[in-house]
Amino acid sequence: MQVAIPIFPRFTALDAVGPYEVIQRLPDVEPVFVAEQRGEVRTENGFLGMVADATFAEVPAPDVVIVPGGFGSRALLEENPLLAWLRAVHPGTRYTTSVCTGALLLAAAGLLDGLTATTHWGAVDVLQELGAVPVHQRVVEHLDRRIITAAGVSSGIDMAIRLVALLEDDLAARATQVFIEYDPEPPFDAGHPSKVGDDVMARVAEYRNARR
Amino acid sequence: MQVAIPIFPRFTALDAVGPYEVIQRLPDVEPVFVAEQRGEVRTENGFLGMVADATFAEVPAPDVVIVPGGFGSRALLEENPLLAWLRAVHPGTRYTTSVCTGALLLAAAGLLDGLTATTHWGAVDVLQELGAVPVHQRVVEHLDRRIITAAGVSSGIDMAIRLVALLEDDLAARATQVFIEYDPEPPFDAGHPSKVGDDVMARVAEYRNARR
């Protein structure tokens, strides 16, 4: 089972690596990082290079697609090879999924028209402009359409465990969860803007502008 | 503030990328992936290449060290350049930390002698053999020694948010948590062997042996 993870300049590393780490535990899964060209792709703020091992042309029929987001997704909303590849491969996938602003790319490819979907809290407006119906939910599944979207960054871990349950069974999903010891204990209850005050959001804006 | 993340063949991607994604949000942090040699390092099962941008020699005085684990850590418990580097830089760090079996490397470097520490549930015996006192806890802090260890794989995210609180303040920590939308909703309550049955652990063993 081939699981393709497309990457692009300024993607968010954890969007891709969270689901990757879950799904690569399945012995019959072959994950592949794919991009317009083979080679190094730098993540969001340039501090980390990850390697694409295949071009889009070399991965014409993946069984599963997981699209990460990142600041760089905003530069890919007009026609480009990634969107063309998403449109071309989606009819043959078992599941086409996104994490964070990866949903914007699914939407820009026309795969979310009129569908409820989720994304990073900071991208809800753009998701709507692109034709989807944003909902505040950690994971949104349209199993009849074989489309799953996950919220911001870390939500890809939750999504991927659910994906394993769909691809294999609950036992497999629980096994991957034990394997990565996903027994979260966030030190704060601060995982969404609805849970924090203006002081925290001011700090978020400050950090965001510093590294946009 | 330089945050060094040493990587080595067959490290676990999420061990490194979880904390990286949290800490890189701070505008005054410069994360750097470091290895014996610059260039691509393949993770656990070989499916992902991540790039080390600096050699150990080029990072002689990091402010923070985050050591990931992975199957490859078992090959590094005898004297080697990574252990020598850990010993050399630790006296100058603000915090020296580990995720998963990265704790084995801290222990092998002599930094955990007689200290309570945590690691991946599958490596508790080895951690003890290496002179630490394993405890079942998601994050173990020795602030007087400037040492923090985190449990398996995904626990690095919890640890890194706490690390931001120590390095900056609670507001900063909450801001990073909102940023990565870390509001976990695991689809199962199956994050540790103590929470699952023999059927799940048999599946874990099967997956583990398939890709050891």
XYZ file of C-alpha atoms in Angstrom:
424
model
C 0.000 0.000 0.000
C 1.633 3.211 -1.185
C 1.061 6.304 0.959
C 2.167 9.483 -0.801
C 3.002 12.611 1.156
C 3.512 15.591 -1.172
C 5.843 18.265 0.137
C 6.583 21.777 -1.109
C 8.671 24.761 -0.070
C 7.678 26.097 3.361
C 5.477 23.168 4.367
C 5.016 22.491 8.082
C 7.180 19.547 9.127
C 4.880 18.143 11.804
C 1.860 18.189 9.450
C 3.682 15.572 7.390
C 5.723 13.725 10.017
C 2.885 13.185 12.516
C 0.807 11.028 10.149
C 3.942 9.523 8.602
C 5.106 8.247 11.970
C 1.773 6.561 12.616
C 1.221 4.986 9.239
C 4.776 3.807 8.583
C 4.327 1.347 11.470
C 2.104 -0.820 9.269
C 4.337 -3.448 7.640
C 2.510 -3.363 4.313
C 2.694 0.412 3.949
C 5.296 2.064 1.773
C 5.292 5.788 2.517
C 6.855 8.051 -0.090
C 7.603 11.754 0.118
C 6.892 13.265 -3.264
C 7.478 16.687 -4.817
C 7.767 18.462 -8.123
C 11.425 17.442 -8.175
C 13.374 14.919 -6.169
C 15.645 16.217 -3.449
C 15.634 18.486 -0.472
C 12.625 20.641 0.361
C 12.945 23.187 3.181
C 10.189 23.489 5.732
C 8.350 26.547 6.943
C 11.106 28.704 8.404
C 13.944 27.085 6.516
C 15.495 25.341 9.513
C 14.803 21.812 8.335
C 15.339 20.068 5.031
C 13.363 16.961 4.217
C 13.994 14.843 1.155
C 11.451 14.062 -1.556
C 12.341 10.632 -2.923
C 10.041 10.757 -5.937
C 8.509 13.220 -8.366
C 4.772 13.548 -8.885
C 5.193 11.778 -12.233
C 6.816 8.823 -10.472
C 3.840 8.356 -8.137
C 0.845 8.188 -10.472
C -1.347 5.823 -8.433
C -0.923 6.125 -4.650
C -3.381 4.259 -2.432
C -3.459 7.050 0.128
C -2.496 10.717 -0.099
C -1.705 12.876 2.935
C -1.309 16.579 2.105
C 0.444 18.690 4.737
C 0.020 22.445 5.059
C 2.278 25.321 5.995
C 2.791 28.946 5.094
C 3.938 27.722 1.672
C 0.480 26.387 0.859
C -0.738 29.943 0.256
C 1.561 30.170 -2.765
C 0.014 27.059 -4.327
C -3.640 28.014 -4.641
C -3.378 28.862 -8.335
C -2.939 26.124 -10.938
C 0.341 24.221 -10.438
C 1.726 20.659 -10.697
C 0.738 19.707 -7.133
C -2.920 20.585 -7.718
C -2.892 18.805 -11.083
C -1.407 15.709 -9.419
C -4.015 15.765 -6.640
C -6.807 15.910 -9.185
C -5.227 13.144 -11.255
C -4.589 10.683 -8.421
C -7.658 11.250 -6.240
C -10.048 9.069 -8.306
C -7.783 6.082 -7.665
C -6.992 6.548 -3.974
C -8.579 4.749 -1.054
C -8.336 7.987 0.911
C -7.191 11.489 0.055
C -6.455 13.410 3.223
C -5.085 16.706 4.459
C -3.604 18.164 7.604
C -3.746 21.858 8.518
C -3.701 24.173 5.487
C -3.245 21.118 3.303
C -7.041 21.410 3.115
C -6.587 24.612 1.107
C -4.734 22.583 -1.509
C -7.458 19.940 -1.668
C -9.982 22.759 -2.022
C -7.937 24.557 -4.676
C -7.776 21.277 -6.583
C -11.571 21.221 -6.522
C -11.876 18.219 -4.226
C -13.784 19.933 -1.410
C -16.516 21.781 -3.359
C -19.522 22.083 -1.071
C -18.077 19.612 1.447
C -17.623 20.236 5.142
C -13.927 20.293 6.003
C -11.487 21.421 8.647
C -8.142 23.222 8.566
C -5.853 25.258 10.811
C -7.930 27.791 12.779
C -6.059 30.616 11.044
C -7.134 29.515 7.550
C -10.874 29.034 7.944
C -11.788 32.064 5.803
C -9.564 31.011 2.939
C -10.971 27.487 3.048
C -14.455 28.923 2.692
C -13.412 31.197 -0.181
C -12.123 28.097 -1.939
C -15.532 26.454 -1.900
C -15.503 24.207 1.170
C -17.758 24.497 4.207
C -15.439 24.918 7.218
C -16.441 23.287 10.492
C -14.663 23.464 13.836
C -13.795 19.825 14.278
C -10.483 18.010 14.743
C -11.089 15.506 11.946
C -13.804 15.617 9.266
C -14.521 12.441 7.311
C -16.429 11.986 4.077
C -16.020 8.279 3.633
C -18.322 8.182 0.601
C -16.011 10.683 -1.110
C -12.872 9.092 0.419
C -11.851 12.512 1.763
C -10.621 13.258 5.273
C -9.395 16.625 6.532
C -7.699 17.349 9.842
C -7.318 20.622 11.740
C -4.027 22.386 12.527
C -0.570 20.785 12.602
C -0.695 18.238 15.457
C -4.182 17.005 14.485
C -2.614 14.878 11.773
C -1.645 12.356 14.459
C -5.275 11.889 15.506
C -6.321 11.696 11.859
C -3.687 9.105 10.978
C -4.697 6.774 13.808
C -8.255 6.939 12.537
C -6.937 6.324 9.007
C -5.195 3.147 10.173
C -8.500 1.978 11.656
C -10.150 2.549 8.273
C -7.362 0.928 6.259
C -6.870 -2.046 8.608
C -8.902 -2.317 11.799
C -9.188 -0.911 15.321
C -6.564 -3.312 16.624
C -4.039 -1.961 14.138
C -4.937 1.596 15.073
C -4.487 0.921 18.773
C -1.174 -0.813 18.054
C 0.178 2.234 16.216
C -1.002 4.447 19.066
C 0.830 2.356 21.680
C 3.882 2.232 19.472
C 4.209 6.013 19.345
C 3.071 6.247 22.991
C 0.367 8.714 22.063
C -1.020 9.305 25.523
C -1.046 13.087 25.407
C -0.583 15.239 28.483
C -0.441 18.810 27.228
C 0.886 20.974 30.059
C -1.853 23.550 29.345
C -5.413 23.460 28.049
C -4.522 25.862 25.284
C -4.898 23.953 22.040
C -7.317 26.254 20.255
C -8.056 30.011 20.172
C -11.400 29.311 21.886
C -9.459 28.106 24.927
C -7.088 31.007 25.470
C -7.294 34.742 26.137
C -6.326 37.784 24.114
C -2.915 37.860 25.759
C -2.032 34.485 24.269
C -3.431 35.363 20.844
C -1.400 38.586 20.846
C 1.699 36.478 21.438
C 0.691 34.106 18.631
C 0.334 37.063 16.267
C 3.729 38.356 17.328
C 5.401 34.991 16.658
C 3.538 34.572 13.414
C 4.577 37.950 12.068
C 8.174 37.385 13.108
C 8.408 34.329 10.879
C 5.702 34.632 8.290
C 19.121 30.827 21.315
C 20.530 27.824 19.504
C 18.570 24.577 19.853
C 20.539 21.586 18.580
C 18.787 18.405 17.519
C 21.293 15.605 16.878
C 20.182 13.008 14.352
C 21.647 9.618 13.437
C 20.813 6.698 11.138
C 17.457 5.112 12.005
C 16.257 7.829 14.371
C 12.510 8.261 14.807
C 11.311 11.256 12.802
C 8.523 12.362 15.151
C 10.833 12.276 18.197
C 12.755 15.115 16.572
C 10.050 16.914 14.609
C 7.492 17.132 17.430
C 9.689 19.296 19.676
C 11.176 21.069 16.656
C 7.748 22.218 15.519
C 6.964 23.656 18.944
C 10.231 25.393 19.637
C 10.852 26.835 16.176
C 7.827 29.082 16.715
C 9.863 31.242 19.110
C 11.356 34.078 17.056
C 14.659 34.087 18.935
C 15.248 30.353 18.523
C 17.564 29.015 15.860
C 17.054 25.252 15.628
C 19.807 23.259 13.975
C 19.839 19.609 12.999
C 23.289 18.262 13.667
C 25.051 14.974 12.917
C 28.459 13.425 12.576
C 28.502 14.656 8.996
C 26.375 17.184 7.155
C 23.759 15.863 4.759
C 20.921 13.426 4.579
C 20.188 11.044 7.451
C 17.548 8.346 6.935
C 14.981 7.733 9.630
C 13.932 4.496 11.251
C 12.653 2.432 8.352
C 14.463 4.328 5.651
C 11.394 5.975 4.157
C 12.340 9.530 5.072
C 15.531 11.504 4.705
C 16.129 14.537 6.881
C 19.059 16.856 6.423
C 21.685 17.642 9.048
C 22.866 21.198 8.388
C 25.849 21.109 10.730
C 28.393 18.701 12.157
C 28.893 18.185 15.879
C 32.120 20.165 15.619
C 30.213 23.106 14.144
C 27.816 23.249 17.109
C 30.081 23.378 20.150
C 27.884 25.464 22.438
C 24.136 24.969 21.935
C 21.776 26.541 24.461
C 19.384 23.615 24.326
C 19.851 20.035 23.146
C 16.961 17.737 22.181
C 18.026 14.133 21.575
C 15.555 11.969 19.650
C 15.448 8.180 19.844
C 14.727 5.412 17.402
C 15.851 1.876 16.684
C 19.197 3.381 15.666
C 19.893 4.549 19.213
C 20.692 0.965 20.219
C 23.751 1.055 17.951
C 25.102 4.150 19.720
C 25.419 3.000 23.311
C 29.169 2.387 23.075
C 31.589 5.294 22.830
C 31.028 7.362 19.671
C 31.093 11.010 18.506
C 27.475 11.692 19.493
C 28.056 10.634 23.111
C 31.301 12.610 23.237
C 29.482 15.667 21.916
C 26.670 15.294 24.464
C 29.185 15.145 27.301
C 31.094 18.113 25.909
C 28.135 20.427 25.383
C 25.943 19.556 28.369
C 27.839 21.699 30.929
C 27.045 24.781 28.840
C 23.400 24.145 27.955
C 20.361 25.655 29.593
C 18.600 22.320 29.128
C 19.684 18.962 27.781
C 16.649 16.896 26.886
C 15.634 13.633 25.290
C 12.598 12.066 23.683
C 11.914 8.333 23.577
C 15.078 6.214 23.446
C 17.087 9.402 23.206
C 17.232 8.895 26.985
C 19.446 5.861 26.370
C 21.947 8.156 24.694
C 21.913 10.628 27.581
C 22.408 7.680 29.927
C 25.189 6.183 27.822
C 26.891 9.569 27.887
C 26.789 9.396 31.677
C 24.302 12.217 32.127
C 21.585 10.224 33.885
C 23.598 8.337 36.530
C 21.292 7.713 39.471
C 18.652 10.110 38.145
C 15.010 9.291 37.584
C 14.212 9.417 33.880
C 11.666 8.285 31.325
C 11.899 6.700 27.876
C 9.810 4.670 25.432
C 7.979 1.905 27.326
C 9.905 -0.698 25.319
C 13.311 0.541 26.502
C 12.838 0.775 30.266
C 15.141 -2.171 31.032
C 17.970 -0.804 28.918
C 17.624 2.612 30.539
C 18.024 0.982 33.930
C 21.045 -1.042 32.806
C 22.624 2.234 31.729
C 22.440 3.641 35.247
C 19.250 5.710 35.288
C 16.198 5.104 37.478
C 13.257 4.646 35.084
C 9.871 6.009 36.124
C 6.572 5.746 34.295
C 5.930 9.396 33.644
C 5.392 11.365 30.436
C 8.017 14.006 31.249
C 10.650 13.881 33.990
C 12.403 17.121 34.932
C 15.590 17.651 36.911
C 15.804 21.394 36.737
C 18.793 21.542 39.094
C 20.692 19.306 36.657
C 19.098 20.984 33.600
C 17.984 17.548 32.340
C 14.542 16.679 31.021
C 13.516 13.314 29.568
C 10.271 12.502 27.782
C 8.581 9.145 27.171
C 7.944 7.541 23.758
C 7.811 9.343 20.405
C 4.805 11.704 20.647
C 5.655 12.778 24.203
C 8.248 15.156 22.814
C 5.436 17.562 21.968
C 4.312 17.748 25.605
C 7.921 18.095 26.714
C 8.677 20.894 24.252
C 5.705 22.983 25.355
C 6.940 22.675 28.924
C 10.433 23.569 27.698
C 9.096 26.774 26.140
C 7.498 27.653 29.487
C 10.897 27.196 31.154
C 12.835 29.084 28.495
C 10.320 31.939 28.148
C 7.089 31.898 30.133
C 3.663 30.265 30.278
C 2.248 32.746 27.784
C 4.841 31.701 25.231
C 4.121 28.037 25.895
C 0.387 28.520 25.412
C 1.036 30.493 22.242
C 3.081 27.655 20.726
C 0.358 25.203 21.726
C -2.361 27.241 19.980
C -0.115 27.683 16.974
C 0.243 23.948 16.424
C -3.399 23.432 17.484
C -2.351 20.857 20.054
C -5.778 19.978 21.364
C -5.424 16.200 21.153
C -8.371 13.915 20.495
C -6.881 10.439 20.150
C -9.564 8.185 18.656
C -8.724 5.497 21.248
C -7.490 5.447 24.832
C -4.572 3.278 23.850
C -1.461 5.348 24.378
C 0.441 3.010 26.686
C 0.742 -0.764 27.202
C -1.040 -0.369 30.555
C -4.142 0.767 28.643
C -4.478 -2.028 26.094
C -4.899 -5.799 26.068
C -2.696 -8.649 24.954
C -4.284 -8.605 21.504
C -2.995 -5.099 20.855
C 0.456 -5.859 22.253
C 0.684 -8.931 20.026
C -0.004 -6.681 17.050
C 2.642 -4.215 18.244
C 5.179 -7.042 18.469
C 4.246 -8.177 14.981
C 4.720 -4.692 13.528
C 7.916 -4.186 15.479
C 9.478 -7.401 14.255
C 8.449 -6.687 10.686
C 10.484 -3.483 10.677
C 13.038 -3.777 13.418
